[in-house]
Amino acid sequence: MTHFIKEEVRKVPVVKKIGVLVIGGGPAGMIAALAAARNGTETLLIEQDGFLGGMLTAGLVQVIAPLHDRAGSLVIKGIPLEFIERLWKQGGMSGDLRAITWLPHDSEATKYVADQMMEEARVEVLFHSLCVDAVLEEKGLKGVIIESKSGRQAVLAKVVIDATGDADVAYYSKVPYEKGWPETGLLQPMTLSFRMGGVRLSKWPHISEELKRTFEEAVKQYGPVGGQRGLGVLPLIREEECFINKTRIAGDGTNVRDLTRAEIEGRKQAWRCLKWYREHLPGFENAYIMQSAYRVGVRETRRIMGEYVLTKEDILGARDFPDGIMRGAYWIDIHDPRSNRTEYVYLKPGTSYAIPYRCLVPKKVDGLLVAGRCISGTYEAAASYRIMSHCMAMGQAAGTAAALCVKTRREPRELDVRRLQSKLIEQGAVVNR
Ligand SMILES: Cc1cc2nc3c(=O)[nH]c(=O)nc-3n(C[C@H](O)[C@H](O)[C@H](O)COP(=O)(O)OP(=O)(O)OC[C@H]3O[C@@H](n4cnc5c(N)ncnc54)[C@H](O)[C@@H]3O)c2cc1C
Protein backbone atom coordinates (compact mmCIF):
# COMPACT_ATOMS: atom_id res chain seq x y z
CA MET A 1 0.00 0.00 0.00
CA THR A 2 1.26 3.48 -0.84
CA HIS A 3 2.42 5.49 2.12
CA PHE A 4 1.56 9.22 2.00
CA ILE A 5 2.91 12.36 3.63
CA LYS A 6 1.07 15.69 3.85
CA GLU A 7 2.64 18.65 2.09
CA GLU A 8 2.44 21.98 3.85
CA VAL A 9 0.00 24.43 2.19
CA ARG A 10 2.13 26.90 0.25
CA LYS A 11 1.56 30.36 -1.16
CA VAL A 12 2.52 30.34 -4.82
CA PRO A 13 3.46 33.63 -6.51
CA VAL A 14 1.54 34.52 -9.68
CA VAL A 15 4.36 35.44 -12.04
CA LYS A 16 2.29 36.16 -15.12
CA LYS A 17 -1.26 36.84 -16.35
CA ILE A 18 -1.57 36.33 -20.09
CA GLY A 19 -4.10 35.93 -22.90
CA VAL A 20 -2.97 32.59 -24.32
CA LEU A 21 -0.71 30.16 -22.49
CA VAL A 22 0.69 27.20 -24.40
CA ILE A 23 2.18 24.33 -22.42
CA GLY A 24 4.62 22.19 -24.40
CA GLY A 25 6.76 23.42 -27.30
CA GLY A 26 6.65 20.39 -29.59
CA PRO A 27 5.31 20.44 -33.18
CA ALA A 28 1.78 21.25 -31.94
CA GLY A 29 2.73 23.75 -29.24
CA MET A 30 5.20 25.85 -31.20
CA ILE A 31 2.81 26.30 -34.12
CA ALA A 32 -0.06 27.00 -31.69
CA ALA A 33 1.96 29.74 -30.00
CA LEU A 34 2.85 31.32 -33.36
CA ALA A 35 -0.79 31.26 -34.48
CA ALA A 36 -2.08 32.77 -31.23
CA ALA A 37 0.51 35.58 -31.24
CA ARG A 38 0.06 36.36 -34.93
CA ASN A 39 -3.65 36.71 -34.28
CA GLY A 40 -2.93 39.54 -31.90
CA THR A 41 -2.96 37.90 -28.46
CA GLU A 42 -0.23 38.10 -25.85
CA THR A 43 1.16 34.56 -25.80
CA LEU A 44 3.46 32.67 -23.47
CA LEU A 45 4.94 29.28 -24.40
CA ILE A 46 6.23 27.10 -21.55
CA GLU A 47 8.53 24.16 -22.25
CA GLN A 48 10.32 21.76 -19.91
CA ASP A 49 13.42 21.47 -22.15
CA GLY A 50 15.85 24.25 -23.07
CA PHE A 51 14.77 24.32 -26.73
CA LEU A 52 11.64 23.88 -28.84
CA GLY A 53 10.62 21.00 -31.08
CA GLY A 54 9.58 18.18 -28.75
CA MET A 55 9.98 14.92 -30.62
CA LEU A 56 11.36 16.85 -33.64
CA THR A 57 14.46 17.79 -31.64
CA ALA A 58 14.53 16.23 -28.15
CA GLY A 59 13.25 12.93 -29.58
CA LEU A 60 15.57 13.07 -32.62
CA VAL A 61 12.69 12.15 -34.90
CA GLN A 62 14.52 13.39 -37.93
CA VAL A 63 11.97 12.95 -40.67
CA ILE A 64 8.71 14.90 -40.80
CA ALA A 65 5.95 12.74 -42.26
CA PRO A 66 4.17 14.07 -45.36
CA LEU A 67 2.03 17.16 -45.56
CA HIS A 68 0.66 15.48 -48.69
CA ASP A 69 -1.96 12.89 -49.49
CA ARG A 70 -0.90 9.70 -51.24
CA ALA A 71 -1.47 11.23 -54.67
CA GLY A 72 1.05 13.95 -53.83
CA SER A 73 -1.28 16.93 -53.20
CA LEU A 74 -0.54 19.15 -50.24
CA VAL A 75 -3.26 18.86 -47.60
CA ILE A 76 -1.36 20.81 -44.94
CA LYS A 77 -0.18 24.34 -45.68
CA GLY A 78 -0.34 27.48 -43.53
CA ILE A 79 2.20 27.91 -40.71
CA PRO A 80 3.48 24.28 -40.83
CA LEU A 81 4.50 24.73 -44.48
CA GLU A 82 6.00 28.15 -43.71
CA PHE A 83 8.01 26.57 -40.88
CA ILE A 84 9.32 23.88 -43.20
CA GLU A 85 10.22 26.42 -45.90
CA ARG A 86 12.13 28.48 -43.33
CA LEU A 87 13.97 25.35 -42.24
CA TRP A 88 14.88 24.57 -45.83
CA LYS A 89 16.19 28.12 -46.39
CA GLN A 90 18.28 27.76 -43.23
CA GLY A 91 19.93 24.66 -44.74
CA GLY A 92 18.12 22.42 -42.27
CA MET A 93 16.58 20.31 -45.04
CA SER A 94 17.85 18.93 -48.30
CA GLY A 95 16.42 18.03 -51.68
CA ASP A 96 13.80 19.68 -53.79
CA LEU A 97 11.09 20.77 -51.37
CA ARG A 98 8.42 20.49 -54.07
CA ALA A 99 9.41 16.96 -54.99
CA ILE A 100 9.84 15.22 -51.64
CA THR A 101 7.12 14.23 -49.24
CA TRP A 102 9.00 12.75 -46.26
CA LEU A 103 11.06 15.66 -44.98
CA PRO A 104 14.42 14.91 -43.32
CA HIS A 105 15.60 17.78 -41.15
CA ASP A 106 18.58 18.80 -39.09
CA SER A 107 17.35 19.12 -35.51
CA GLU A 108 19.92 21.81 -34.64
CA ALA A 109 18.63 24.02 -37.47
CA THR A 110 15.09 23.24 -36.31
CA LYS A 111 15.80 24.54 -32.80
CA TYR A 112 17.32 27.72 -34.22
CA VAL A 113 14.50 28.42 -36.70
CA ALA A 114 11.90 27.83 -33.97
CA ASP A 115 13.63 30.42 -31.73
CA GLN A 116 13.75 32.92 -34.59
CA MET A 117 10.08 32.52 -35.47
CA MET A 118 8.99 32.93 -31.83
CA GLU A 119 11.05 36.09 -31.52
CA GLU A 120 9.59 37.56 -34.72
CA ALA A 121 6.01 36.79 -33.64
CA ARG A 122 6.73 38.16 -30.12
CA VAL A 123 5.88 34.89 -28.41
CA GLU A 124 7.33 34.93 -24.91
CA VAL A 125 9.11 31.65 -24.24
CA LEU A 126 9.92 30.16 -20.85
CA PHE A 127 12.24 27.14 -20.91
CA HIS A 128 13.21 24.70 -18.16
CA SER A 129 9.74 24.90 -16.66
CA LEU A 130 7.57 21.86 -16.02
CA CYS A 131 3.81 22.23 -15.63
CA VAL A 132 2.91 20.25 -12.53
CA ASP A 133 -0.66 21.25 -11.73
CA ALA A 134 -3.74 23.14 -12.85
CA VAL A 135 -5.35 26.19 -11.23
CA LEU A 136 -9.03 25.34 -11.31
CA GLU A 137 -12.02 27.43 -10.33
CA GLU A 138 -15.67 26.57 -10.49
CA LYS A 139 -15.95 27.73 -14.10
CA GLY A 140 -12.90 25.93 -15.39
CA LEU A 141 -9.17 26.25 -15.85
CA LYS A 142 -7.63 29.57 -14.83
CA GLY A 143 -3.95 28.76 -15.21
CA VAL A 144 -1.22 26.34 -14.26
CA ILE A 145 1.47 25.74 -11.67
CA ILE A 146 4.99 25.38 -12.99
CA GLU A 147 8.20 24.27 -11.30
CA SER A 148 11.71 25.26 -12.25
CA LYS A 149 15.00 26.35 -10.72
CA SER A 150 13.06 29.49 -9.71
CA GLY A 151 10.72 27.40 -7.58
CA ARG A 152 7.00 26.84 -7.76
CA GLN A 153 5.08 29.56 -9.62
CA ALA A 154 1.60 30.21 -11.00
CA VAL A 155 0.75 31.50 -14.47
CA LEU A 156 -2.83 32.58 -15.15
CA ALA A 157 -4.37 32.76 -18.62
CA LYS A 158 -7.65 33.35 -20.40
CA VAL A 159 -7.10 30.24 -22.52
CA VAL A 160 -4.57 27.45 -21.97
CA ILE A 161 -3.50 25.14 -24.81
CA ASP A 162 -2.31 21.73 -23.66
CA ALA A 163 0.34 20.64 -26.19
CA THR A 164 2.27 18.37 -23.83
CA GLY A 165 1.72 15.22 -25.90
CA ASP A 166 0.67 13.45 -22.69
CA ALA A 167 -2.30 15.76 -21.96
CA ASP A 168 -0.70 16.73 -18.64
CA VAL A 169 -2.72 19.94 -18.22
CA ALA A 170 -5.98 18.18 -19.09
CA TYR A 171 -5.10 15.41 -16.65
CA TYR A 172 -4.43 17.90 -13.83
CA SER A 173 -7.73 19.60 -14.77
CA LYS A 174 -9.59 16.28 -14.40
CA VAL A 175 -10.63 16.04 -18.04
CA PRO A 176 -11.76 12.46 -18.79
CA TYR A 177 -9.22 10.54 -20.86
CA GLU A 178 -8.32 7.13 -22.24
CA LYS A 179 -4.93 5.47 -22.39
CA GLY A 180 -3.87 2.45 -24.43
CA TRP A 181 -5.75 -0.13 -26.45
CA PRO A 182 -9.27 -0.78 -25.21
CA GLU A 183 -8.99 -4.56 -24.72
CA THR A 184 -5.52 -4.70 -23.18
CA GLY A 185 -4.55 -1.19 -22.07
CA LEU A 186 -1.24 -1.77 -23.89
CA LEU A 187 0.50 1.21 -25.44
CA GLN A 188 2.57 1.42 -28.62
CA PRO A 189 6.21 0.89 -27.67
CA MET A 190 8.66 3.68 -26.94
CA THR A 191 11.77 4.14 -29.11
CA LEU A 192 15.10 5.75 -28.36
CA SER A 193 16.06 7.22 -31.72
CA PHE A 194 19.68 7.79 -32.58
CA ARG A 195 21.93 9.16 -35.29
CA MET A 196 24.72 7.14 -36.79
CA GLY A 197 27.71 8.76 -38.42
CA GLY A 198 30.50 7.31 -40.54
CA VAL A 199 28.11 5.44 -42.83
CA ARG A 200 28.21 5.17 -46.61
CA LEU A 201 24.67 5.44 -47.94
CA SER A 202 23.11 6.67 -51.12
CA LYS A 203 21.57 10.11 -50.70
CA TRP A 204 18.03 10.73 -49.43
CA PRO A 205 15.41 9.47 -50.17
CA HIS A 206 16.80 6.21 -51.51
CA ILE A 207 17.85 3.23 -49.46
CA SER A 208 19.21 0.82 -52.01
CA GLU A 209 17.30 -2.38 -52.65
CA GLU A 210 20.61 -4.16 -52.27
CA LEU A 211 21.02 -2.92 -48.68
CA LYS A 212 17.48 -4.02 -47.83
CA ARG A 213 18.14 -7.47 -49.30
CA THR A 214 21.47 -7.77 -47.48
CA PHE A 215 19.73 -6.84 -44.22
CA GLU A 216 17.05 -9.54 -44.69
CA GLU A 217 19.72 -12.13 -45.51
CA ALA A 218 21.79 -11.15 -42.47
CA VAL A 219 18.71 -11.43 -40.21
CA LYS A 220 18.16 -14.97 -41.52
CA GLN A 221 21.77 -15.87 -40.93
CA TYR A 222 22.60 -14.09 -37.67
CA GLY A 223 19.20 -13.54 -36.07
CA PRO A 224 17.22 -10.31 -35.54
CA VAL A 225 18.59 -7.12 -34.07
CA GLY A 226 16.87 -4.32 -32.12
CA GLY A 227 13.19 -4.16 -31.22
CA GLN A 228 11.69 -3.43 -34.62
CA ARG A 229 11.64 -5.87 -37.46
CA GLY A 230 12.77 -3.72 -40.39
CA LEU A 231 16.06 -2.11 -41.35
CA GLY A 232 15.06 1.09 -39.52
CA VAL A 233 17.63 3.18 -41.36
CA LEU A 234 16.69 6.53 -42.85
CA PRO A 235 19.27 8.59 -44.72
CA LEU A 236 19.55 12.20 -43.57
CA ILE A 237 20.58 15.45 -45.18
CA ARG A 238 24.29 14.58 -45.03
CA GLU A 239 25.44 11.50 -46.87
CA GLU A 240 27.51 10.06 -44.03
CA GLU A 241 24.70 10.27 -41.47
CA CYS A 242 21.53 8.32 -40.88
CA PHE A 243 18.65 8.24 -38.44
CA ILE A 244 17.90 4.89 -36.81
CA ASN A 245 14.36 4.12 -35.67
CA LYS A 246 14.92 0.58 -34.45
CA THR A 247 14.77 0.22 -30.67
CA ARG A 248 11.49 -0.75 -29.06
CA ILE A 249 10.65 -0.68 -25.37
CA ALA A 250 7.26 -1.49 -23.87
CA GLY A 251 5.90 0.74 -21.14
CA ASP A 252 3.91 3.81 -20.19
CA GLY A 253 5.40 7.20 -21.02
CA THR A 254 3.58 8.80 -18.08
CA ASN A 255 5.28 6.47 -15.58
CA VAL A 256 8.72 7.69 -14.49
CA ARG A 257 10.01 4.18 -13.75
CA ASP A 258 9.01 2.99 -17.23
CA LEU A 259 10.65 6.06 -18.74
CA THR A 260 13.87 5.40 -16.84
CA ARG A 261 13.92 1.74 -17.89
CA ALA A 262 13.20 2.79 -21.49
CA GLU A 263 16.19 5.16 -21.61
CA ILE A 264 18.58 2.47 -20.30
CA GLU A 265 17.14 -0.37 -22.37
CA GLY A 266 17.00 1.94 -25.43
CA ARG A 267 20.75 2.59 -25.15
CA LYS A 268 21.45 -1.15 -24.78
CA GLN A 269 19.48 -1.88 -27.96
CA ALA A 270 21.18 0.99 -29.80
CA TRP A 271 24.67 -0.31 -29.00
CA ARG A 272 23.69 -3.88 -29.91
CA CYS A 273 22.34 -2.49 -33.16
CA LEU A 274 25.57 -0.62 -33.88
CA LYS A 275 27.64 -3.77 -33.37
CA TRP A 276 25.34 -5.86 -35.57
CA TYR A 277 25.22 -3.27 -38.39
CA ARG A 278 29.00 -2.85 -38.33
CA GLU A 279 29.53 -6.57 -38.60
CA HIS A 280 26.85 -7.46 -41.13
CA LEU A 281 25.93 -4.48 -43.31
CA PRO A 282 28.08 -3.05 -46.12
CA GLY A 283 28.53 0.70 -45.67
CA PHE A 284 28.36 0.46 -41.86
CA GLU A 285 31.88 -0.91 -41.16
CA ASN A 286 33.01 2.41 -39.65
CA ALA A 287 29.68 3.52 -38.24
CA TYR A 288 29.44 5.11 -34.80
CA ILE A 289 26.66 6.55 -32.64
CA MET A 290 26.83 10.33 -33.06
CA GLN A 291 23.96 11.12 -30.74
CA SER A 292 21.04 9.44 -29.04
CA ALA A 293 17.79 11.31 -28.40
CA TYR A 294 17.72 13.72 -25.49
CA ARG A 295 14.61 11.90 -24.30
CA VAL A 296 13.08 8.57 -25.28
CA GLY A 297 10.35 8.80 -27.92
CA VAL A 298 6.83 8.16 -26.70
CA ARG A 299 4.26 7.23 -29.33
CA GLU A 300 1.10 7.28 -27.26
CA THR A 301 -0.19 7.94 -23.76
CA ARG A 302 -3.33 9.80 -22.70
CA ARG A 303 -5.97 10.78 -25.24
CA ILE A 304 -8.45 13.31 -23.89
CA MET A 305 -12.13 12.71 -24.30
CA GLY A 306 -13.43 15.75 -26.13
CA GLU A 307 -16.70 16.90 -27.64
CA TYR A 308 -16.06 14.45 -30.50
CA VAL A 309 -13.92 11.31 -30.58
CA LEU A 310 -12.31 10.74 -34.00
CA THR A 311 -12.36 7.11 -35.18
CA LYS A 312 -10.62 4.79 -37.59
CA GLU A 313 -13.77 4.82 -39.75
CA ASP A 314 -13.63 8.63 -39.99
CA ILE A 315 -10.03 8.40 -41.15
CA LEU A 316 -10.28 5.53 -43.62
CA GLY A 317 -13.62 6.87 -44.91
CA ALA A 318 -11.92 10.27 -45.54
CA ARG A 319 -14.79 11.88 -43.68
CA ASP A 320 -15.62 15.58 -43.72
CA PHE A 321 -17.07 17.49 -40.77
CA PRO A 322 -18.87 20.84 -40.74
CA ASP A 323 -16.46 21.98 -38.01
CA GLY A 324 -13.31 20.62 -39.71
CA ILE A 325 -10.25 22.73 -38.88
CA MET A 326 -7.53 20.82 -40.75
CA ARG A 327 -7.01 17.88 -43.05
CA GLY A 328 -4.90 14.80 -42.54
CA ALA A 329 -3.93 12.06 -44.94
CA TYR A 330 -1.39 9.90 -43.12
CA TRP A 331 -2.15 6.22 -42.80
CA ILE A 332 -2.85 4.33 -39.58
CA ASP A 333 0.57 3.23 -38.39
CA ILE A 334 0.47 1.00 -35.31
CA HIS A 335 3.63 -0.39 -33.75
CA ASP A 336 2.32 -3.54 -32.15
CA PRO A 337 3.35 -3.68 -28.48
CA ARG A 338 3.07 -7.50 -28.50
CA SER A 339 5.48 -8.16 -31.36
CA ASN A 340 8.20 -6.55 -33.45
CA ARG A 341 5.75 -5.79 -36.24
CA THR A 342 4.10 -2.59 -37.45
CA GLU A 343 0.65 -2.55 -39.01
CA TYR A 344 -0.17 -0.06 -41.77
CA VAL A 345 -3.71 0.66 -42.95
CA TYR A 346 -3.83 3.12 -45.83
CA LEU A 347 -6.31 5.74 -46.99
CA LYS A 348 -7.15 5.62 -50.69
CA PRO A 349 -4.67 7.65 -52.77
CA GLY A 350 -5.84 11.24 -53.23
CA THR A 351 -8.13 11.22 -50.19
CA SER A 352 -7.84 13.03 -46.87
CA TYR A 353 -9.91 13.34 -43.70
CA ALA A 354 -10.98 16.33 -41.63
CA ILE A 355 -10.32 16.76 -37.92
CA PRO A 356 -13.26 18.50 -36.27
CA TYR A 357 -12.70 21.41 -33.88
CA ARG A 358 -14.62 19.42 -31.24
CA CYS A 359 -11.65 16.98 -30.94
CA LEU A 360 -9.60 19.87 -29.51
CA VAL A 361 -12.28 20.85 -26.97
CA PRO A 362 -12.20 18.75 -23.82
CA LYS A 363 -15.37 17.58 -22.15
CA LYS A 364 -16.39 19.34 -18.93
CA VAL A 365 -13.52 21.79 -18.45
CA ASP A 366 -13.60 25.38 -19.81
CA GLY A 367 -10.60 27.61 -20.53
CA LEU A 368 -8.71 24.75 -22.19
CA LEU A 369 -7.90 23.55 -25.70
CA VAL A 370 -5.76 20.53 -26.59
CA ALA A 371 -3.46 20.09 -29.61
CA GLY A 372 -1.12 17.35 -30.79
CA ARG A 373 -1.11 13.60 -30.31
CA CYS A 374 -3.29 13.78 -27.16
CA ILE A 375 -6.46 15.20 -28.81
CA SER A 376 -9.73 13.30 -28.67
CA GLY A 377 -9.64 10.14 -30.79
CA THR A 378 -9.51 6.38 -30.54
CA TYR A 379 -6.12 4.70 -30.32
CA GLU A 380 -6.42 3.70 -34.00
CA ALA A 381 -7.25 7.23 -35.14
CA ALA A 382 -4.37 8.61 -33.05
CA ALA A 383 -2.04 6.23 -34.90
CA SER A 384 -2.67 8.40 -37.97
CA TYR A 385 -2.87 11.99 -36.71
CA ARG A 386 0.00 11.67 -34.19
CA ILE A 387 2.64 12.46 -36.84
CA MET A 388 4.38 15.80 -36.69
CA SER A 389 2.95 17.47 -39.81
CA HIS A 390 -0.58 16.77 -38.56
CA CYS A 391 0.22 17.91 -35.00
CA MET A 392 1.56 21.18 -36.46
CA ALA A 393 -1.68 21.79 -38.35
CA MET A 394 -3.68 21.15 -35.16
CA GLY A 395 -1.42 23.68 -33.48
CA GLN A 396 -2.37 26.37 -35.99
CA ALA A 397 -6.06 25.65 -35.41
CA ALA A 398 -5.76 25.62 -31.60
CA GLY A 399 -3.68 28.82 -31.47
CA THR A 400 -6.03 30.68 -33.80
CA ALA A 401 -9.07 29.43 -31.85
CA ALA A 402 -7.55 30.49 -28.54
CA ALA A 403 -6.83 34.01 -29.86
CA LEU A 404 -10.41 34.31 -31.15
CA CYS A 405 -11.73 33.17 -27.76
CA VAL A 406 -9.71 35.88 -26.02
CA LYS A 407 -10.89 38.54 -28.47
CA THR A 408 -14.56 37.58 -28.33
CA ARG A 409 -14.52 36.67 -24.60
CA ARG A 410 -15.90 33.23 -25.32
CA GLU A 411 -15.07 29.82 -23.97
CA PRO A 412 -13.52 27.40 -26.50
CA ARG A 413 -16.73 25.34 -26.58
CA GLU A 414 -18.80 28.47 -27.45
CA LEU A 415 -16.54 29.65 -30.28
CA ASP A 416 -18.08 30.49 -33.64
CA VAL A 417 -16.38 27.75 -35.69
CA ARG A 418 -17.25 29.38 -39.03
CA ARG A 419 -15.24 32.42 -37.98
CA LEU A 420 -12.35 30.16 -36.97
CA GLN A 421 -12.47 28.36 -40.32
CA SER A 422 -12.46 31.66 -42.26
CA LYS A 423 -9.46 32.89 -40.26
CA LEU A 424 -7.58 29.66 -40.88
CA ILE A 425 -8.26 29.79 -44.62
CA GLU A 426 -7.29 33.48 -44.73
CA GLN A 427 -3.99 32.50 -43.07
CA GLY A 428 -3.16 29.77 -45.55
CA ALA A 429 -4.42 26.64 -43.79
CA VAL A 430 -6.32 23.92 -45.65
CA VAL A 431 -9.67 23.27 -44.04
CA ASN A 432 -11.94 22.06 -46.82
CA ARG A 433 -11.39 19.47 -49.50
C1 LIG B 1 10.10 6.97 -32.10
C2 LIG B 1 9.13 7.81 -32.82
C3 LIG B 1 9.23 7.93 -34.20
C4 LIG B 1 8.35 8.76 -34.88
N1 LIG B 1 8.51 8.92 -36.22
C5 LIG B 1 7.86 9.92 -36.84
C6 LIG B 1 8.21 10.29 -38.16
O1 LIG B 1 9.08 9.68 -38.79
N2 LIG B 1 7.59 11.37 -38.69
C7 LIG B 1 6.61 12.07 -38.02
O2 LIG B 1 6.11 13.05 -38.56
N3 LIG B 1 6.23 11.70 -36.78
C8 LIG B 1 6.84 10.67 -36.17
N4 LIG B 1 6.52 10.33 -34.88
C9 LIG B 1 5.37 10.96 -34.20
C10 LIG B 1 5.65 12.34 -33.67
O3 LIG B 1 7.01 12.56 -33.42
C11 LIG B 1 4.87 12.70 -32.38
O4 LIG B 1 3.65 12.06 -32.31
C12 LIG B 1 4.66 14.23 -32.36
O5 LIG B 1 5.92 14.82 -32.17
C13 LIG B 1 3.70 14.68 -31.31
O6 LIG B 1 3.72 16.08 -31.26
P1 LIG B 1 3.20 16.85 -29.97
O7 LIG B 1 3.49 18.30 -30.20
O8 LIG B 1 1.83 16.43 -29.67
O9 LIG B 1 4.09 16.26 -28.77
P2 LIG B 1 5.67 16.23 -28.53
O10 LIG B 1 6.45 16.22 -29.78
O11 LIG B 1 5.89 15.12 -27.56
O12 LIG B 1 5.93 17.61 -27.79
C14 LIG B 1 5.45 17.86 -26.48
C15 LIG B 1 6.30 18.95 -25.84
O13 LIG B 1 5.76 19.27 -24.56
C16 LIG B 1 6.79 19.28 -23.59
N5 LIG B 1 6.16 18.91 -22.31
C17 LIG B 1 5.55 17.73 -22.03
N6 LIG B 1 5.02 17.76 -20.79
C18 LIG B 1 5.29 18.99 -20.29
C19 LIG B 1 4.97 19.62 -19.07
N7 LIG B 1 4.25 19.01 -18.12
N8 LIG B 1 5.41 20.90 -18.85
C20 LIG B 1 6.16 21.54 -19.81
N9 LIG B 1 6.47 20.98 -21.00
C21 LIG B 1 6.03 19.73 -21.25
C22 LIG B 1 7.80 18.28 -24.10
O14 LIG B 1 9.09 18.53 -23.56
C23 LIG B 1 7.74 18.50 -25.60
O15 LIG B 1 8.60 19.54 -26.03
C24 LIG B 1 7.34 9.47 -34.17
C25 LIG B 1 7.24 9.34 -32.78
C26 LIG B 1 8.11 8.52 -32.11
C27 LIG B 1 8.02 8.43 -30.62
Coordinates of C-alpha atoms and ligand atoms in Angstrom, one line a residue, residues 22-30 46-49 51-66 102-103 126 128-133 145-146 162-169 172 189-193 228 234 243-247 294-300 330 333 335 371-375 382 385-392 394, ligand 1:
V22 CA 0.7 27.2 -24.4
I23 CA 2.2 24.3 -22.4
G24 CA 4.6 22.2 -24.4
G25 CA 6.8 23.4 -27.3
G26 CA 6.7 20.4 -29.6
P27 CA 5.3 20.4 -33.2
A28 CA 1.8 21.2 -31.9
G29 CA 2.7 23.8 -29.2
M30 CA 5.2 25.9 -31.2
I46 CA 6.2 27.1 -21.6
E47 CA 8.5 24.2 -22.2
Q48 CA 10.3 21.8 -19.9
D49 CA 13.4 21.5 -22.2
F51 CA 14.8 24.3 -26.7
L52 CA 11.6 23.9 -28.8
G53 CA 10.6 21.0 -31.1
G54 CA 9.6 18.2 -28.8
M55 CA 10.0 14.9 -30.6
L56 CA 11.4 16.9 -33.6
T57 CA 14.5 17.8 -31.6
A58 CA 14.5 16.2 -28.2
G59 CA 13.3 12.9 -29.6
L60 CA 15.6 13.1 -32.6
V61 CA 12.7 12.1 -34.9
Q62 CA 14.5 13.4 -37.9
V63 CA 12.0 13.0 -40.7
I64 CA 8.7 14.9 -40.8
A65 CA 6.0 12.7 -42.3
P66 CA 4.2 14.1 -45.4
W102 CA 9.0 12.7 -46.3
L103 CA 11.1 15.7 -45.0
L126 CA 9.9 30.2 -20.8
H128 CA 13.2 24.7 -18.2
S129 CA 9.7 24.9 -16.7
L130 CA 7.6 21.9 -16.0
C131 CA 3.8 22.2 -15.6
V132 CA 2.9 20.2 -12.5
D133 CA -0.7 21.2 -11.7
I145 CA 1.5 25.7 -11.7
I146 CA 5.0 25.4 -13.0
D162 CA -2.3 21.7 -23.7
A163 CA 0.3 20.6 -26.2
T164 CA 2.3 18.4 -23.8
G165 CA 1.7 15.2 -25.9
D166 CA 0.7 13.4 -22.7
A167 CA -2.3 15.8 -22.0
D168 CA -0.7 16.7 -18.6
V169 CA -2.7 19.9 -18.2
Y172 CA -4.4 17.9 -13.8
P189 CA 6.2 0.9 -27.7
M190 CA 8.7 3.7 -26.9
T191 CA 11.8 4.1 -29.1
L192 CA 15.1 5.7 -28.4
S193 CA 16.1 7.2 -31.7
Q228 CA 11.7 -3.4 -34.6
L234 CA 16.7 6.5 -42.9
F243 CA 18.6 8.2 -38.4
I244 CA 17.9 4.9 -36.8
N245 CA 14.4 4.1 -35.7
K246 CA 14.9 0.6 -34.5
T247 CA 14.8 0.2 -30.7
Y294 CA 17.7 13.7 -25.5
R295 CA 14.6 11.9 -24.3
V296 CA 13.1 8.6 -25.3
G297 CA 10.3 8.8 -27.9
V298 CA 6.8 8.2 -26.7
R299 CA 4.3 7.2 -29.3
E300 CA 1.1 7.3 -27.3
Y330 CA -1.4 9.9 -43.1
D333 CA 0.6 3.2 -38.4
H335 CA 3.6 -0.4 -33.7
A371 CA -3.5 20.1 -29.6
G372 CA -1.1 17.3 -30.8
R373 CA -1.1 13.6 -30.3
C374 CA -3.3 13.8 -27.2
I375 CA -6.5 15.2 -28.8
A382 CA -4.4 8.6 -33.0
Y385 CA -2.9 12.0 -36.7
R386 CA 0.0 11.7 -34.2
I387 CA 2.6 12.5 -36.8
M388 CA 4.4 15.8 -36.7
S389 CA 2.9 17.5 -39.8
H390 CA -0.6 16.8 -38.6
C391 CA 0.2 17.9 -35.0
M392 CA 1.6 21.2 -36.5
M394 CA -3.7 21.2 -35.2
Ligands
LIG1 C1 10.1 7.0 -32.1 C2 9.1 7.8 -32.8 C3 9.2 7.9 -34.2 C4 8.3 8.8 -34.9 N1 8.5 8.9 -36.2 C5 7.9 9.9 -36.8 C6 8.2 10.3 -38.2 O1 9.1 9.7 -38.8 N2 7.6 11.4 -38.7 C7 6.6 12.1 -38.0 O2 6.1 13.1 -38.6 N3 6.2 11.7 -36.8 C8 6.8 10.7 -36.2 N4 6.5 10.3 -34.9 C9 5.4 11.0 -34.2 C10 5.6 12.3 -33.7 O3 7.0 12.6 -33.4 C11 4.9 12.7 -32.4 O4 3.7 12.1 -32.3 C12 4.7 14.2 -32.4 O5 5.9 14.8 -32.2 C13 3.7 14.7 -31.3 O6 3.7 16.1 -31.3 P1 3.2 16.9 -30.0 O7 3.5 18.3 -30.2 O8 1.8 16.4 -29.7 O9 4.1 16.3 -28.8 P2 5.7 16.2 -28.5 O10 6.4 16.2 -29.8 O11 5.9 15.1 -27.6 O12 5.9 17.6 -27.8 C14 5.4 17.9 -26.5 C15 6.3 19.0 -25.8 O13 5.8 19.3 -24.6 C16 6.8 19.3 -23.6 N5 6.2 18.9 -22.3 C17 5.6 17.7 -22.0 N6 5.0 17.8 -20.8 C18 5.3 19.0 -20.3 C19 5.0 19.6 -19.1 N7 4.3 19.0 -18.1 N8 5.4 20.9 -18.9 C20 6.2 21.5 -19.8 N9 6.5 21.0 -21.0 C21 6.0 19.7 -21.3 C22 7.8 18.3 -24.1 O14 9.1 18.5 -23.6 C23 7.7 18.5 -25.6 O15 8.6 19.5 -26.0 C24 7.3 9.5 -34.2 C25 7.2 9.3 -32.8 C26 8.1 8.5 -32.1 C27 8.0 8.4 -30.6

